[in-house]
Amino acid sequence: MNRILQIILATASILFFMFIFNMVRNKRLELKYALVWILTSFSFIILSLFPGILTFISYVLHIKEPVNTLFLSILFFLLIIVFTLTLSLSRNANRVKTLTQELGILKAYIEELNKKDKAK
């Protein structure tokens, strides 16, 4: 891997890690969502500091250039992040549906109680 690319990747990964850490510390991002980003930044820090790992992975996967392996790994991590966000979105959609149904039942119950109270 090119030395300039190593420096850029390491610097960007460290800055990104500091940004995520600051977001968690200021309670703008929950830790459970930040873990994927933290693991991603750590893995890119390791790949930039030890380019032999990337070269070995390129050799094993029969990829000609280690830079292409880097782009492939970035794509892989982004797919993982999108998948985890999709799972979270799906869970939250189910929770919203359940809460909406419970709210409708409670409103109907309150209206029924109000009608009985007015009838007395």
mmCIF file of N, CA and C in Angstrom:
data_model
loop_
_atom_site.group_PDB
_atom_site.id
_atom_site.type_symbol
_atom_site.label_atom_id
_atom_site.label_comp_id
_atom_site.label_asym_id
_atom_site.label_seq_id
_atom_site.Cartn_x
_atom_site.Cartn_y
_atom_site.Cartn_z
ATOM 1 N N MET A 1 0.853 -1.169 0.000
ATOM 2 C CA MET A 1 0.000 0.000 0.000
ATOM 3 C C MET A 1 0.902 1.237 0.000
ATOM 4 N N ASN A 2 0.498 2.223 -0.723
ATOM 5 C CA ASN A 2 1.219 3.478 -0.823
ATOM 6 C C ASN A 2 1.324 4.132 0.556
ATOM 7 N N ARG A 3 2.499 4.697 0.860
ATOM 8 C CA ARG A 3 2.740 5.313 2.178
ATOM 9 C C ARG A 3 1.785 6.491 2.411
ATOM 10 N N ILE A 4 1.511 7.271 1.380
ATOM 11 C CA ILE A 4 0.588 8.410 1.522
ATOM 12 C C ILE A 4 -0.813 7.903 1.841
ATOM 13 N N LEU A 5 -1.236 6.842 1.159
ATOM 14 C CA LEU A 5 -2.548 6.260 1.435
ATOM 15 C C LEU A 5 -2.615 5.727 2.862
ATOM 16 N N GLN A 6 -1.519 5.134 3.337
ATOM 17 C CA GLN A 6 -1.470 4.646 4.724
ATOM 18 C C GLN A 6 -1.670 5.790 5.709
ATOM 19 N N ILE A 7 -0.972 6.886 5.485
ATOM 20 C CA ILE A 7 -1.070 8.035 6.392
ATOM 21 C C ILE A 7 -2.470 8.629 6.356
ATOM 22 N N ILE A 8 -3.032 8.761 5.161
ATOM 23 C CA ILE A 8 -4.387 9.312 5.035
ATOM 24 C C ILE A 8 -5.391 8.404 5.728
ATOM 25 N N LEU A 9 -5.283 7.094 5.494
ATOM 26 C CA LEU A 9 -6.217 6.144 6.098
ATOM 27 C C LEU A 9 -6.088 6.125 7.618
ATOM 28 N N ALA A 10 -4.865 6.119 8.118
ATOM 29 C CA ALA A 10 -4.663 6.109 9.574
ATOM 30 C C ALA A 10 -5.186 7.393 10.201
ATOM 31 N N THR A 11 -4.882 8.528 9.598
ATOM 32 C CA THR A 11 -5.343 9.811 10.132
ATOM 33 C C THR A 11 -6.863 9.905 10.105
ATOM 34 N N ALA A 12 -7.459 9.533 8.981
ATOM 35 C CA ALA A 12 -8.916 9.588 8.870
ATOM 36 C C ALA A 12 -9.576 8.639 9.869
ATOM 37 N N SER A 13 -9.017 7.462 10.042
ATOM 38 C CA SER A 13 -9.594 6.494 10.979
ATOM 39 C C SER A 13 -9.488 6.975 12.420
ATOM 40 N N ILE A 14 -8.360 7.559 12.779
ATOM 41 C CA ILE A 14 -8.190 8.078 14.142
ATOM 42 C C ILE A 14 -9.127 9.254 14.389
ATOM 43 N N LEU A 15 -9.226 10.166 13.415
ATOM 44 C CA LEU A 15 -10.149 11.301 13.559
ATOM 45 C C LEU A 15 -11.598 10.826 13.656
ATOM 46 N N PHE A 16 -11.932 9.824 12.857
ATOM 47 C CA PHE A 16 -13.291 9.284 12.899
ATOM 48 C C PHE A 16 -13.577 8.636 14.247
ATOM 49 N N PHE A 17 -12.596 7.892 14.775
ATOM 50 C CA PHE A 17 -12.766 7.285 16.092
ATOM 51 C C PHE A 17 -12.977 8.357 17.155
ATOM 52 N N MET A 18 -12.192 9.423 17.097
ATOM 53 C CA MET A 18 -12.344 10.506 18.071
ATOM 54 C C MET A 18 -13.714 11.174 17.939
ATOM 55 N N PHE A 19 -14.187 11.329 16.713
ATOM 56 C CA PHE A 19 -15.510 11.909 16.476
ATOM 57 C C PHE A 19 -16.606 11.033 17.086
ATOM 58 N N ILE A 20 -16.547 9.730 16.844
ATOM 59 C CA ILE A 20 -17.543 8.804 17.393
ATOM 60 C C ILE A 20 -17.466 8.794 18.912
ATOM 61 N N PHE A 21 -16.263 8.763 19.465
ATOM 62 C CA PHE A 21 -16.093 8.779 20.915
ATOM 63 C C PHE A 21 -16.704 10.043 21.512
ATOM 64 N N ASN A 22 -16.496 11.173 20.865
ATOM 65 C CA ASN A 22 -17.059 12.435 21.339
ATOM 66 C C ASN A 22 -18.586 12.421 21.268
ATOM 67 N N MET A 23 -19.141 11.837 20.217
ATOM 68 C CA MET A 23 -20.605 11.746 20.087
ATOM 69 C C MET A 23 -21.193 10.881 21.205
ATOM 70 N N VAL A 24 -20.523 9.793 21.545
ATOM 71 C CA VAL A 24 -20.997 8.927 22.630
ATOM 72 C C VAL A 24 -20.871 9.644 23.964
ATOM 73 N N ARG A 25 -19.750 10.324 24.157
ATOM 74 C CA ARG A 25 -19.515 11.031 25.416
ATOM 75 C C ARG A 25 -20.546 12.141 25.638
ATOM 76 N N ASN A 26 -20.945 12.816 24.559
ATOM 77 C CA ASN A 26 -21.945 13.885 24.664
ATOM 78 C C ASN A 26 -23.376 13.369 24.590
ATOM 79 N N LYS A 27 -23.525 12.051 24.588
ATOM 80 C CA LYS A 27 -24.825 11.378 24.567
ATOM 81 C C LYS A 27 -25.656 11.740 23.332
ATOM 82 N N ARG A 28 -24.973 11.968 22.219
ATOM 83 C CA ARG A 28 -25.663 12.210 20.963
ATOM 84 C C ARG A 28 -25.782 10.924 20.147
ATOM 85 N N LEU A 29 -25.037 9.897 20.571
ATOM 86 C CA LEU A 29 -25.059 8.601 19.910
ATOM 87 C C LEU A 29 -24.985 7.531 20.985
ATOM 88 N N GLU A 30 -25.891 6.566 20.908
ATOM 89 C CA GLU A 30 -25.885 5.484 21.889
ATOM 90 C C GLU A 30 -24.722 4.532 21.615
ATOM 91 N N LEU A 31 -24.212 3.962 22.691
ATOM 92 C CA LEU A 31 -23.049 3.087 22.578
ATOM 93 C C LEU A 31 -23.333 1.875 21.702
ATOM 94 N N LYS A 32 -24.538 1.329 21.783
ATOM 95 C CA LYS A 32 -24.835 0.129 20.999
ATOM 96 C C LYS A 32 -24.778 0.408 19.496
ATOM 97 N N TYR A 33 -25.086 1.638 19.075
ATOM 98 C CA TYR A 33 -24.969 1.987 17.658
ATOM 99 C C TYR A 33 -23.542 2.383 17.304
ATOM 100 N N ALA A 34 -22.813 2.880 18.271
ATOM 101 C CA ALA A 34 -21.447 3.329 18.019
ATOM 102 C C ALA A 34 -20.468 2.169 17.926
ATOM 103 N N LEU A 35 -20.804 1.016 18.485
ATOM 104 C CA LEU A 35 -19.864 -0.113 18.501
ATOM 105 C C LEU A 35 -19.446 -0.543 17.101
ATOM 106 N N VAL A 36 -20.380 -0.576 16.177
ATOM 107 C CA VAL A 36 -20.045 -0.976 14.809
ATOM 108 C C VAL A 36 -19.070 0.028 14.195
ATOM 109 N N TRP A 37 -19.321 1.309 14.433
ATOM 110 C CA TRP A 37 -18.435 2.344 13.894
ATOM 111 C C TRP A 37 -17.063 2.286 14.557
ATOM 112 N N ILE A 38 -17.033 2.031 15.852
ATOM 113 C CA ILE A 38 -15.755 1.943 16.564
ATOM 114 C C ILE A 38 -14.942 0.752 16.054
ATOM 115 N N LEU A 39 -15.592 -0.388 15.892
ATOM 116 C CA LEU A 39 -14.893 -1.565 15.356
ATOM 117 C C LEU A 39 -14.385 -1.315 13.941
ATOM 118 N N THR A 40 -15.178 -0.622 13.149
ATOM 119 C CA THR A 40 -14.760 -0.297 11.788
ATOM 120 C C THR A 40 -13.526 0.596 11.792
ATOM 121 N N SER A 41 -13.551 1.626 12.619
ATOM 122 C CA SER A 41 -12.396 2.532 12.643
ATOM 123 C C SER A 41 -11.149 1.823 13.176
ATOM 124 N N PHE A 42 -11.304 0.965 14.198
ATOM 125 C CA PHE A 42 -10.155 0.210 14.701
ATOM 126 C C PHE A 42 -9.579 -0.721 13.637
ATOM 127 N N SER A 43 -10.453 -1.371 12.899
ATOM 128 C CA SER A 43 -9.948 -2.282 11.867
ATOM 129 C C SER A 43 -9.194 -1.519 10.785
ATOM 130 N N PHE A 44 -9.659 -0.330 10.431
ATOM 131 C CA PHE A 44 -8.941 0.448 9.427
ATOM 132 C C PHE A 44 -7.647 1.039 9.974
ATOM 133 N N ILE A 45 -7.611 1.334 11.265
ATOM 134 C CA ILE A 45 -6.352 1.771 11.874
ATOM 135 C C ILE A 45 -5.331 0.635 11.802
ATOM 136 N N ILE A 46 -5.764 -0.574 12.135
ATOM 137 C CA ILE A 46 -4.867 -1.735 12.088
ATOM 138 C C ILE A 46 -4.400 -2.001 10.656
ATOM 139 N N LEU A 47 -5.338 -1.931 9.693
ATOM 140 C CA LEU A 47 -4.956 -2.164 8.298
ATOM 141 C C LEU A 47 -3.984 -1.109 7.787
ATOM 142 N N SER A 48 -4.144 0.126 8.250
ATOM 143 C CA SER A 48 -3.233 1.171 7.774
ATOM 144 C C SER A 48 -1.864 1.081 8.445
ATOM 145 N N LEU A 49 -1.818 0.632 9.695
ATOM 146 C CA LEU A 49 -0.533 0.517 10.390
ATOM 147 C C LEU A 49 0.240 -0.734 9.985
ATOM 148 N N PHE A 50 -0.477 -1.773 9.621
ATOM 149 C CA PHE A 50 0.150 -3.032 9.214
ATOM 150 C C PHE A 50 -0.331 -3.406 7.809
ATOM 151 N N PRO A 51 0.229 -2.802 6.782
ATOM 152 C CA PRO A 51 -0.245 -3.056 5.415
ATOM 153 C C PRO A 51 0.024 -4.482 4.940
ATOM 154 N N GLY A 52 0.872 -5.208 5.646
ATOM 155 C CA GLY A 52 1.121 -6.597 5.280
ATOM 156 C C GLY A 52 -0.128 -7.452 5.410
ATOM 157 N N ILE A 53 -0.987 -7.092 6.347
ATOM 158 C CA ILE A 53 -2.257 -7.818 6.512
ATOM 159 C C ILE A 53 -3.090 -7.678 5.248
ATOM 160 N N LEU A 54 -3.161 -6.460 4.738
ATOM 161 C CA LEU A 54 -3.934 -6.198 3.527
ATOM 162 C C LEU A 54 -3.324 -6.908 2.319
ATOM 163 N N THR A 55 -2.002 -6.931 2.262
ATOM 164 C CA THR A 55 -1.319 -7.632 1.169
ATOM 165 C C THR A 55 -1.590 -9.133 1.246
ATOM 166 N N PHE A 56 -1.557 -9.688 2.451
ATOM 167 C CA PHE A 56 -1.834 -11.114 2.630
ATOM 168 C C PHE A 56 -3.275 -11.445 2.237
ATOM 169 N N ILE A 57 -4.215 -10.617 2.672
ATOM 170 C CA ILE A 57 -5.623 -10.841 2.314
ATOM 171 C C ILE A 57 -5.798 -10.756 0.801
ATOM 172 N N SER A 58 -5.117 -9.801 0.172
ATOM 173 C CA SER A 58 -5.177 -9.678 -1.293
ATOM 174 C C SER A 58 -4.638 -10.934 -1.966
ATOM 175 N N TYR A 59 -3.547 -11.465 -1.440
ATOM 176 C CA TYR A 59 -2.952 -12.678 -2.003
ATOM 177 C C TYR A 59 -3.903 -13.864 -1.861
ATOM 178 N N VAL A 60 -4.506 -14.009 -0.676
ATOM 179 C CA VAL A 60 -5.412 -15.135 -0.429
ATOM 180 C C VAL A 60 -6.649 -15.053 -1.320
ATOM 181 N N LEU A 61 -7.170 -13.842 -1.508
ATOM 182 C CA LEU A 61 -8.381 -13.665 -2.313
ATOM 183 C C LEU A 61 -8.087 -13.509 -3.808
ATOM 184 N N HIS A 62 -6.802 -13.586 -4.178
ATOM 185 C CA HIS A 62 -6.371 -13.438 -5.575
ATOM 186 C C HIS A 62 -6.779 -12.080 -6.148
ATOM 187 N N ILE A 63 -6.621 -11.059 -5.338
ATOM 188 C CA ILE A 63 -6.879 -9.694 -5.789
ATOM 189 C C ILE A 63 -5.529 -9.071 -6.105
ATOM 190 N N LYS A 64 -5.423 -8.471 -7.283
ATOM 191 C CA LYS A 64 -4.128 -8.013 -7.776
ATOM 192 C C LYS A 64 -3.534 -6.888 -6.935
ATOM 193 N N GLU A 65 -4.325 -5.905 -6.585
ATOM 194 C CA GLU A 65 -3.829 -4.739 -5.857
ATOM 195 C C GLU A 65 -4.412 -4.690 -4.448
ATOM 196 N N PRO A 66 -3.596 -4.453 -3.436
ATOM 197 C CA PRO A 66 -4.108 -4.325 -2.065
ATOM 198 C C PRO A 66 -5.099 -3.170 -1.891
ATOM 199 N N VAL A 67 -4.965 -2.136 -2.721
ATOM 200 C CA VAL A 67 -5.904 -1.013 -2.640
ATOM 201 C C VAL A 67 -7.316 -1.480 -2.985
ATOM 202 N N ASN A 68 -7.419 -2.393 -3.949
ATOM 203 C CA ASN A 68 -8.734 -2.937 -4.290
ATOM 204 C C ASN A 68 -9.311 -3.734 -3.122
ATOM 205 N N THR A 69 -8.446 -4.426 -2.395
ATOM 206 C CA THR A 69 -8.887 -5.143 -1.197
ATOM 207 C C THR A 69 -9.374 -4.163 -0.142
ATOM 208 N N LEU A 70 -8.692 -3.035 -0.033
ATOM 209 C CA LEU A 70 -9.117 -1.997 0.905
ATOM 210 C C LEU A 70 -10.513 -1.501 0.551
ATOM 211 N N PHE A 71 -10.750 -1.210 -0.724
ATOM 212 C CA PHE A 71 -12.075 -0.759 -1.142
ATOM 213 C C PHE A 71 -13.125 -1.839 -0.919
ATOM 214 N N LEU A 72 -12.755 -3.088 -1.155
ATOM 215 C CA LEU A 72 -13.671 -4.197 -0.907
ATOM 216 C C LEU A 72 -14.005 -4.302 0.577
ATOM 217 N N SER A 73 -13.003 -4.114 1.438
ATOM 218 C CA SER A 73 -13.261 -4.179 2.882
ATOM 219 C C SER A 73 -14.124 -3.007 3.336
ATOM 220 N N ILE A 74 -13.916 -1.827 2.748
ATOM 221 C CA ILE A 74 -14.777 -0.686 3.071
ATOM 222 C C ILE A 74 -16.213 -0.994 2.679
ATOM 223 N N LEU A 75 -16.402 -1.555 1.496
ATOM 224 C CA LEU A 75 -17.742 -1.927 1.048
ATOM 225 C C LEU A 75 -18.362 -2.955 1.991
ATOM 226 N N PHE A 76 -17.566 -3.926 2.420
ATOM 227 C CA PHE A 76 -18.045 -4.955 3.342
ATOM 228 C C PHE A 76 -18.506 -4.344 4.662
ATOM 229 N N PHE A 77 -17.696 -3.442 5.225
ATOM 230 C CA PHE A 77 -18.074 -2.805 6.486
ATOM 231 C C PHE A 77 -19.315 -1.933 6.322
ATOM 232 N N LEU A 78 -19.437 -1.254 5.198
ATOM 233 C CA LEU A 78 -20.637 -0.444 4.970
ATOM 234 C C LEU A 78 -21.883 -1.320 4.853
ATOM 235 N N LEU A 79 -21.739 -2.479 4.237
ATOM 236 C CA LEU A 79 -22.870 -3.407 4.163
ATOM 237 C C LEU A 79 -23.277 -3.895 5.551
ATOM 238 N N ILE A 80 -22.303 -4.166 6.402
ATOM 239 C CA ILE A 80 -22.608 -4.576 7.775
ATOM 240 C C ILE A 80 -23.346 -3.463 8.507
ATOM 241 N N ILE A 81 -22.887 -2.243 8.340
ATOM 242 C CA ILE A 81 -23.522 -1.109 9.013
ATOM 243 C C ILE A 81 -24.943 -0.909 8.504
ATOM 244 N N VAL A 82 -25.139 -0.983 7.200
ATOM 245 C CA VAL A 82 -26.486 -0.837 6.642
ATOM 246 C C VAL A 82 -27.394 -1.949 7.153
ATOM 247 N N PHE A 83 -26.876 -3.168 7.237
ATOM 248 C CA PHE A 83 -27.685 -4.279 7.732
ATOM 249 C C PHE A 83 -28.084 -4.075 9.189
ATOM 250 N N THR A 84 -27.142 -3.648 10.035
ATOM 251 C CA THR A 84 -27.489 -3.425 11.445
ATOM 252 C C THR A 84 -28.496 -2.291 11.593
ATOM 253 N N LEU A 85 -28.362 -1.259 10.775
ATOM 254 C CA LEU A 85 -29.334 -0.165 10.825
ATOM 255 C C LEU A 85 -30.705 -0.618 10.327
ATOM 256 N N THR A 86 -30.724 -1.496 9.333
ATOM 257 C CA THR A 86 -31.990 -2.030 8.843
ATOM 258 C C THR A 86 -32.669 -2.876 9.917
ATOM 259 N N LEU A 87 -31.890 -3.677 10.645
ATOM 260 C CA LEU A 87 -32.459 -4.450 11.750
ATOM 261 C C LEU A 87 -33.052 -3.535 12.813
ATOM 262 N N SER A 88 -32.333 -2.492 13.150
ATOM 263 C CA SER A 88 -32.811 -1.539 14.149
ATOM 264 C C SER A 88 -34.081 -0.846 13.666
ATOM 265 N N LEU A 89 -34.101 -0.461 12.409
ATOM 266 C CA LEU A 89 -35.280 0.185 11.837
ATOM 267 C C LEU A 89 -36.482 -0.748 11.858
ATOM 268 N N SER A 90 -36.273 -2.000 11.541
ATOM 269 C CA SER A 90 -37.355 -2.981 11.539
ATOM 270 C C SER A 90 -37.910 -3.189 12.947
ATOM 271 N N ARG A 91 -37.011 -3.309 13.925
ATOM 272 C CA ARG A 91 -37.458 -3.456 15.319
ATOM 273 C C ARG A 91 -38.264 -2.247 15.759
ATOM 274 N N ASN A 92 -37.777 -1.065 15.420
ATOM 275 C CA ASN A 92 -38.477 0.155 15.826
ATOM 276 C C ASN A 92 -39.824 0.288 15.126
ATOM 277 N N ALA A 93 -39.916 -0.130 13.875
ATOM 278 C CA ALA A 93 -41.197 -0.088 13.170
ATOM 279 C C ALA A 93 -42.204 -1.014 13.843
ATOM 280 N N ASN A 94 -41.762 -2.192 14.264
ATOM 281 C CA ASN A 94 -42.657 -3.107 14.979
ATOM 282 C C ASN A 94 -43.082 -2.529 16.320
ATOM 283 N N ARG A 95 -42.159 -1.866 17.007
ATOM 284 C CA ARG A 95 -42.500 -1.241 18.290
ATOM 285 C C ARG A 95 -43.505 -0.115 18.105
ATOM 286 N N VAL A 96 -43.318 0.692 17.067
ATOM 287 C CA VAL A 96 -44.255 1.789 16.795
ATOM 288 C C VAL A 96 -45.642 1.233 16.491
ATOM 289 N N LYS A 97 -45.702 0.157 15.719
ATOM 290 C CA LYS A 97 -46.992 -0.451 15.392
ATOM 291 C C LYS A 97 -47.680 -0.958 16.657
ATOM 292 N N THR A 98 -46.927 -1.637 17.518
ATOM 293 C CA THR A 98 -47.492 -2.151 18.768
ATOM 294 C C THR A 98 -47.961 -1.016 19.665
ATOM 295 N N LEU A 99 -47.146 0.020 19.795
ATOM 296 C CA LEU A 99 -47.528 1.160 20.635
ATOM 297 C C LEU A 99 -48.751 1.882 20.081
ATOM 298 N N THR A 100 -48.857 1.994 18.765
ATOM 299 C CA THR A 100 -50.022 2.623 18.152
ATOM 300 C C THR A 100 -51.280 1.816 18.431
ATOM 301 N N GLN A 101 -51.177 0.505 18.334
ATOM 302 C CA GLN A 101 -52.332 -0.344 18.628
ATOM 303 C C GLN A 101 -52.735 -0.227 20.092
ATOM 304 N N GLU A 102 -51.755 -0.237 20.999
ATOM 305 C CA GLU A 102 -52.063 -0.099 22.423
ATOM 306 C C GLU A 102 -52.677 1.260 22.720
ATOM 307 N N LEU A 103 -52.181 2.304 22.067
ATOM 308 C CA LEU A 103 -52.735 3.640 22.259
ATOM 309 C C LEU A 103 -54.178 3.702 21.782
ATOM 310 N N GLY A 104 -54.469 3.083 20.660
ATOM 311 C CA GLY A 104 -55.842 3.048 20.158
ATOM 312 C C GLY A 104 -56.768 2.325 21.121
ATOM 313 N N ILE A 105 -56.314 1.222 21.672
ATOM 314 C CA ILE A 105 -57.125 0.472 22.642
ATOM 315 C C ILE A 105 -57.367 1.308 23.885
ATOM 316 N N LEU A 106 -56.329 1.975 24.383
ATOM 317 C CA LEU A 106 -56.479 2.810 25.582
ATOM 318 C C LEU A 106 -57.402 3.997 25.335
ATOM 319 N N LYS A 107 -57.314 4.621 24.163
ATOM 320 C CA LYS A 107 -58.212 5.740 23.845
ATOM 321 C C LYS A 107 -59.660 5.271 23.789
ATOM 322 N N ALA A 108 -59.886 4.113 23.180
ATOM 323 C CA ALA A 108 -61.249 3.578 23.114
ATOM 324 C C ALA A 108 -61.768 3.277 24.513
ATOM 325 N N TYR A 109 -60.917 2.754 25.371
ATOM 326 C CA TYR A 109 -61.309 2.445 26.745
ATOM 327 C C TYR A 109 -61.640 3.723 27.512
ATOM 328 N N ILE A 110 -60.833 4.762 27.325
ATOM 329 C CA ILE A 110 -61.091 6.039 28.008
ATOM 330 C C ILE A 110 -62.392 6.653 27.514
ATOM 331 N N GLU A 111 -62.634 6.615 26.215
ATOM 332 C CA GLU A 111 -63.893 7.148 25.678
ATOM 333 C C GLU A 111 -65.087 6.382 26.235
ATOM 334 N N GLU A 112 -64.948 5.082 26.347
ATOM 335 C CA GLU A 112 -66.027 4.260 26.904
ATOM 336 C C GLU A 112 -66.289 4.635 28.358
ATOM 337 N N LEU A 113 -65.231 4.837 29.127
ATOM 338 C CA LEU A 113 -65.391 5.252 30.525
ATOM 339 C C LEU A 113 -66.026 6.632 30.621
ATOM 340 N N ASN A 114 -65.639 7.552 29.733
ATOM 341 C CA ASN A 114 -66.231 8.889 29.738
ATOM 342 C C ASN A 114 -67.712 8.840 29.394
ATOM 343 N N LYS A 115 -68.103 7.991 28.446
ATOM 344 C CA LYS A 115 -69.515 7.855 28.088
ATOM 345 C C LYS A 115 -70.313 7.300 29.260
ATOM 346 N N LYS A 116 -69.758 6.314 29.966
ATOM 347 C CA LYS A 116 -70.442 5.744 31.127
ATOM 348 C C LYS A 116 -70.560 6.778 32.233
ATOM 349 N N ASP A 117 -69.516 7.598 32.383
ATOM 350 C CA ASP A 117 -69.507 8.625 33.426
ATOM 351 C C ASP A 117 -70.546 9.705 33.121
ATOM 352 N N LYS A 118 -70.697 10.081 31.866
ATOM 353 C CA LYS A 118 -71.679 11.102 31.477
ATOM 354 C C LYS A 118 -73.100 10.563 31.571
ATOM 355 N N ALA A 119 -73.271 9.278 31.371
ATOM 356 C CA ALA A 119 -74.606 8.674 31.423
ATOM 357 C C ALA A 119 -75.136 8.638 32.846
ATOM 358 N N LYS A 120 -74.285 8.699 33.834
ATOM 359 C CA LYS A 120 -74.729 8.629 35.228
ATOM 360 C C LYS A 120 -75.323 9.886 35.673
#
